[in-house]
Amino acid sequence: MAIRIPPRQLFIDGEWREPVKKHRIPIINPSTEEIIGNIPAATAEDVELAVSAARRALSRNKGRDWASATGAHRAKYLRAIAAKVTERKAELAKLEAIDCGKPLDEAAWDIDDVAGCFEYYADLAEALDAKQKSPVSLPMEAFKCHVLREPIGVVGLITPWNYPLLMATWKVAPALAAGCAAILKPSELASVTCLELAEVCKEVGLPPGVLNILTGYGVEAGAPLACHPDVDKVAFTGSSATGRKIMTAAASVIKPVTLELGGKSPIILFEDFDLDKAAEWTIFGCFWTNGQICSATSRLIVHESIAAEFLDRLVKWIKNIKISDPLEEGCRLGPVVSEGQYEKVMQFITTAKNEGATILCGGVRPQHLKKGFFIEPTVITDVTTSMQIWREEVFGPVLCVKTFSTEDEAIELANDTQYGLGAAVISKDLERCERVTKALQAGIVWVNCSQPCFCQAPWGGNKRSGFGRELGEWGLENYLSLKQVTQYISDEPWGWYQSPSKL
Ligand code: NAD
């Protein structure tokens, strides 16, 4: 039976509101290609309403508004959101799986992470109260100084479709913990669970305007948010191409941005490691979330002495991956998110073939699935460093492989990319792992694993993968502004204009 998703509106000022232009975007189930509902399409007019609502949330009821409330007060709402998310876990996970195609088990893991992230930032919001006035020691006794950490203000949060609710949470939770009011613009390709977050906020009585959620297209809703003069900061996660546009828009009104962008991360496998364990991490590192992970370790750099045997083993593991509708029990690989993404990934594979690479396995739609945007997990060998498949982010279940003979060569291959998000090194020799870790140009390095992510640790990249860090205490800092307060405490006059000067 076809699944239908109940229609929702935009969430502005604590209320559901129809978009001013009344446009809607169809929701397509990537497993069945059926239209299963629709979401509202916001435009600049709705952005205007949401920004005003967020501004009001920071200024109304003097002394009791969101920004000047204690962290402990804000933490209560974050904990209530976490509790509601946990209560609705099964339903939210199912919606996520249907909307973006990720296996249900993964989606359930995401929802746990969402709740965990709200709880974590509730802790940090409480801790913020104690850090509110940090003293600074000065070299002149006549002065005393402290630093206030204040919310930046109204923030625009623009997020992608691969972890719809989790990527939104990575921004919403610290922004709210810091005392900001936010406008979230999730991806037009997967917004269903973000609209459910709006419902959760309503249920827990989050004050109106503190979080506004505008679904819609990037150009129609994201762009006006990014360049809005009354939005104090933009935090963006998405492709490097859009990141460039966001940065340009923010530059026009000199507002800070954090950018979490794409990647083409390497995984280096040395010859001394257990091959089956390495195969599992290699697969998880590249095919988790159907290969649509910014930090996917999609370039395997394997020692030449084990390459043939390892690839043999890898293909055997890959053949055991259950590819199915994400709601089927045991599913480990679902469809990519949309027809556009399916075509893009298939085009990458065709170009690789045309450029002389070999498709070791996959590269096609699974025979048993006639509908849906499914692509078999694909391994590509005989790759050169000038090929598109080596250089560009695919964002699909595609791994490309090169061999190396020396440690230096492996590092050089790993760093041979415009990106700098993640990297993995696999070896029993931990001294070697440490050496290689230091040499890798990446914001995240996994040792003897790939992809595990914890909300306590900083997340973000270098080079074209962006700048700024999310998660951990660094994630909270993104939404705080420092104010220096310096007081003259001497009873003596300052004396600069006395003659002779006392200074
Ligand atoms: P995308 O850049 O197409 O879209 C991201 C968001 O930006 C969407 O909400 C979209 O509507 C909006 N947008 C598009 N054009 C815009 C514009 N002109 N102005 C303002 N907003 C605009 O990215 P995507 O396809 O949704 O996501 C995939 C990309 O995200 C991949 O490159 C992936 O690597 C990256 N990503 C990075 C991280 C990270 O942590 N570094 C995490 C997840 C995804």
XYZ file of C-alpha atoms in Angstrom, residues 14-369:
356
model
C 5.352 29.206 16.693
C 2.488 28.654 14.230
C 1.874 26.642 11.068
C 1.541 29.083 8.166
C 0.758 28.539 4.530
C 3.537 29.910 2.304
C 2.673 33.378 1.003
C 2.755 32.147 -2.606
C 0.993 28.885 -1.696
C 3.502 26.809 -3.718
C 4.273 23.222 -2.745
C 7.015 20.704 -3.643
C 6.192 17.008 -4.228
C 7.821 14.410 -1.974
C 9.047 11.449 -4.015
C 9.792 8.146 -2.291
C 13.207 7.229 -3.784
C 12.501 3.496 -3.342
C 9.277 3.462 -5.335
C 9.450 6.715 -7.353
C 5.905 7.473 -6.127
C 4.741 10.895 -5.003
C 3.789 10.418 -1.368
C 2.928 13.956 -0.309
C 4.240 17.474 -0.546
C 5.973 20.162 1.468
C 5.482 23.929 1.400
C 7.809 26.017 -0.776
C 8.846 29.192 1.011
C 9.907 32.300 -0.864
C 11.502 35.632 0.092
C 8.173 36.853 1.541
C 8.124 33.959 4.038
C 11.796 34.523 4.866
C 10.864 38.107 5.761
C 8.139 36.887 8.156
C 10.435 34.304 9.746
C 13.290 36.765 10.259
C 10.918 39.264 11.918
C 9.557 36.502 14.170
C 13.092 35.449 15.153
C 14.035 39.062 15.881
C 10.945 39.433 18.091
C 11.871 36.269 19.991
C 15.097 37.962 21.006
C 13.610 41.290 21.980
C 10.123 40.857 23.387
C 9.391 40.698 27.187
C 12.508 42.564 28.206
C 14.691 40.563 30.545
C 12.783 37.340 29.861
C 13.528 36.864 26.193
C 15.366 33.850 24.783
C 18.737 35.564 24.452
C 18.942 36.851 28.015
C 17.318 33.844 29.691
C 19.735 31.641 31.601
C 21.320 28.684 29.879
C 19.548 26.495 32.439
C 16.190 27.869 31.280
C 16.995 27.163 27.631
C 18.319 23.716 28.549
C 14.868 22.709 29.815
C 13.433 23.160 26.332
C 16.327 21.296 24.699
C 15.819 18.372 27.064
C 12.082 18.392 26.407
C 12.764 18.294 22.645
C 15.192 15.377 23.163
C 12.576 13.495 25.182
C 9.853 14.016 22.553
C 12.204 12.948 19.745
C 13.000 9.775 21.669
C 9.302 9.154 22.311
C 8.628 9.438 18.559
C 11.797 7.606 17.485
C 10.147 4.774 15.552
C 7.890 7.113 13.593
C 10.638 9.665 12.864
C 13.054 6.951 11.742
C 10.457 5.549 9.366
C 9.714 8.981 7.902
C 13.438 9.623 7.421
C 13.931 6.262 5.701
C 11.002 6.842 3.346
C 11.928 10.439 2.599
C 15.634 10.105 1.810
C 16.037 6.357 1.252
C 18.412 5.498 4.087
C 18.063 2.032 5.648
C 15.685 2.045 8.617
C 18.392 0.861 11.048
C 20.568 3.809 10.062
C 17.660 6.211 10.340
C 16.927 4.904 13.842
C 20.574 5.501 14.748
C 20.258 9.079 13.418
C 17.205 9.751 15.560
C 19.064 8.546 18.666
C 21.886 10.921 17.701
C 19.397 13.761 17.288
C 18.080 13.242 20.827
C 21.650 12.818 22.134
C 22.731 16.053 20.475
C 19.867 18.067 22.034
C 20.755 16.571 25.440
C 24.442 17.347 24.958
C 23.800 20.998 24.111
C 21.394 21.235 27.051
C 24.401 20.329 29.236
C 26.532 22.983 27.516
C 23.764 25.596 27.857
C 23.745 24.978 31.616
C 27.529 25.128 31.785
C 27.436 28.454 29.933
C 25.851 30.162 32.955
C 28.988 29.523 35.023
C 31.245 30.787 32.218
C 29.184 33.894 31.561
C 31.715 36.372 32.975
C 35.222 35.070 32.361
C 37.869 37.299 33.938
C 40.898 38.397 31.916
C 44.043 39.333 33.807
C 45.531 42.672 32.733
C 49.009 44.124 33.231
C 47.626 47.397 34.754
C 46.069 47.267 38.243
C 43.856 50.286 37.519
C 41.751 48.142 35.228
C 39.670 45.022 35.526
C 38.387 43.072 32.561
C 35.971 40.274 31.856
C 34.486 38.698 28.765
C 30.779 38.153 28.178
C 29.695 35.399 25.839
C 26.514 36.509 24.144
C 24.316 34.918 21.497
C 25.150 36.153 17.989
C 21.473 36.919 17.347
C 19.280 35.695 14.510
C 20.886 32.843 12.596
C 20.070 31.236 9.247
C 20.693 27.486 9.132
C 20.768 25.874 5.689
C 21.106 22.092 5.556
C 21.370 19.148 3.096
C 19.322 15.999 2.535
C 21.667 13.171 3.476
C 21.016 13.349 7.236
C 17.974 15.635 7.154
C 17.102 15.832 10.842
C 20.595 15.177 12.195
C 22.339 17.869 10.123
C 19.587 20.307 11.167
C 20.100 19.315 14.815
C 23.867 19.886 14.626
C 22.968 23.539 14.053
C 19.625 24.029 15.817
C 20.714 22.527 19.168
C 23.842 24.680 19.704
C 22.167 27.793 18.254
C 19.260 27.510 20.690
C 21.591 26.573 23.550
C 23.603 29.743 22.896
C 20.445 31.900 23.004
C 20.090 32.592 19.293
C 16.801 32.562 17.414
C 16.983 30.499 14.242
C 15.493 30.045 10.814
C 16.120 26.534 9.513
C 15.976 25.906 5.747
C 16.291 22.151 5.120
C 16.794 20.628 1.676
C 13.859 20.527 -0.725
C 14.744 16.848 -1.333
C 14.139 15.718 2.267
C 12.404 17.970 4.774
C 9.746 15.763 6.293
C 11.434 15.096 9.650
C 12.459 18.748 10.004
C 8.765 19.675 9.794
C 8.107 17.078 12.483
C 10.732 18.863 14.604
C 8.494 21.938 14.294
C 5.619 19.894 15.697
C 7.871 18.759 18.555
C 8.791 22.389 19.309
C 5.103 23.295 19.402
C 4.385 20.400 21.751
C 7.120 21.394 24.223
C 6.010 25.039 24.138
C 9.207 26.504 22.712
C 8.605 30.281 22.762
C 7.308 31.605 19.415
C 9.942 32.669 16.899
C 12.869 30.934 18.627
C 12.930 28.307 15.865
C 11.282 28.898 12.488
C 11.353 26.219 9.800
C 11.043 27.142 6.145
C 11.040 24.341 3.624
C 11.678 25.295 0.034
C 14.124 25.506 -2.837
C 17.647 26.843 -2.410
C 17.316 29.764 -4.773
C 13.827 30.783 -3.609
C 14.194 30.333 0.161
C 17.890 29.705 0.942
C 19.330 32.613 -1.031
C 17.102 35.334 0.516
C 17.928 33.941 3.949
C 21.682 33.955 3.282
C 21.767 37.601 2.192
C 19.125 38.980 4.576
C 20.575 42.034 6.352
C 18.791 41.184 9.621
C 20.252 37.667 9.807
C 23.412 37.916 11.896
C 25.060 34.650 10.856
C 24.626 31.830 8.359
C 25.627 28.251 9.091
C 25.585 26.102 5.974
C 26.086 22.439 5.213
C 25.975 21.356 1.590
C 27.967 21.274 -1.602
C 31.074 23.369 -2.187
C 29.355 25.031 -5.176
C 26.469 26.304 -3.007
C 28.895 27.133 -0.180
C 30.647 29.552 -2.529
C 27.299 31.282 -3.226
C 26.473 31.479 0.475
C 29.843 33.049 1.202
C 29.359 35.603 -1.565
C 25.868 36.468 -0.290
C 27.120 36.810 3.280
C 30.013 38.983 2.121
C 27.578 41.554 0.743
C 26.444 42.376 4.296
C 29.653 41.255 6.125
C 28.124 38.483 8.189
C 29.989 35.464 9.567
C 29.456 32.055 8.005
C 30.428 28.521 8.838
C 30.675 26.178 5.887
C 30.540 22.384 6.065
C 31.061 21.345 2.475
C 31.857 18.338 0.327
C 34.752 15.914 0.390
C 36.706 13.204 -1.414
C 38.233 11.545 1.568
C 40.979 8.890 1.416
C 41.332 5.640 3.332
C 44.899 4.326 3.473
C 45.260 0.599 4.078
C 48.694 -0.706 5.061
C 49.753 -4.308 4.547
C 49.783 -5.366 8.228
C 46.060 -5.275 9.051
C 43.447 -8.015 9.235
C 41.877 -8.027 5.767
C 38.313 -8.804 6.814
C 38.255 -6.093 9.459
C 39.706 -3.679 6.924
C 37.100 -4.728 4.345
C 34.250 -4.010 6.724
C 35.561 -0.524 7.600
C 36.221 0.212 3.931
C 32.637 -0.681 3.052
C 31.158 1.178 6.007
C 33.372 4.161 5.215
C 32.078 4.448 1.677
C 28.629 2.843 1.437
C 27.033 3.891 4.746
C 24.044 6.185 4.017
C 24.005 4.746 0.498
C 27.363 6.404 -0.149
C 25.909 9.863 0.370
C 28.183 11.036 3.153
C 30.259 14.183 2.972
C 33.121 12.414 4.743
C 32.804 9.107 2.807
C 36.258 7.589 2.464
C 35.669 7.019 -1.225
C 39.311 6.836 -2.341
C 40.919 3.574 -1.227
C 44.716 3.731 -1.199
C 45.873 0.181 -0.594
C 49.375 -1.261 -0.265
C 50.328 -2.986 -3.511
C 51.430 -6.193 -1.743
C 47.887 -6.937 -0.507
C 45.805 -5.137 -3.145
C 44.710 -8.190 -5.189
C 43.777 -10.316 -2.193
C 42.097 -7.410 -0.415
C 39.949 -6.450 -3.414
C 38.877 -10.076 -3.737
C 37.830 -10.082 -0.093
C 36.157 -6.666 -0.450
C 34.006 -7.792 -3.368
C 32.904 -10.871 -1.371
C 31.811 -8.590 1.488
C 30.030 -6.270 -0.937
C 28.055 -9.165 -2.464
C 26.580 -9.765 1.008
C 25.181 -6.261 1.391
C 21.402 -6.401 1.408
C 20.089 -3.859 -1.117
C 16.365 -3.256 -0.692
C 13.591 -0.895 0.235
C 14.969 0.859 3.346
C 12.029 -0.374 5.419
C 12.825 -4.057 4.748
C 14.461 -5.823 7.649
C 18.227 -6.100 7.341
C 18.510 -3.517 4.566
C 22.034 -2.119 4.437
C 21.847 -0.115 1.192
C 18.836 1.794 -0.088
C 18.359 4.041 -3.113
C 20.115 7.365 -3.662
C 17.904 10.302 -2.829
C 16.475 11.342 -6.209
C 16.389 10.697 -9.913
C 18.781 13.631 -10.421
C 21.268 12.079 -7.983
C 20.887 8.651 -9.647
C 21.702 10.128 -13.037
C 24.624 12.101 -11.666
C 26.173 9.005 -10.049
C 25.633 6.865 -13.182
C 27.252 9.604 -15.260
C 30.331 9.490 -13.001
C 30.554 5.720 -13.567
C 30.174 6.071 -17.348
C 32.845 8.776 -17.478
C 35.214 6.610 -15.426
C 34.706 3.743 -17.910
C 35.231 6.083 -20.862
C 38.415 7.395 -19.284
C 39.806 3.834 -19.084
C 38.973 2.741 -15.521
C 37.710 -0.781 -14.727
C 34.414 -1.443 -12.939
C 35.406 -4.235 -10.560
C 31.859 -4.638 -9.254
C 28.533 -2.806 -9.359
C 28.036 0.202 -11.583
C 24.494 -0.838 -12.437
C 20.970 -0.976 -11.018
C 20.481 -4.183 -8.966
C 18.636 -6.726 -11.141
C 16.037 -7.540 -8.493
C 14.880 -3.909 -8.147
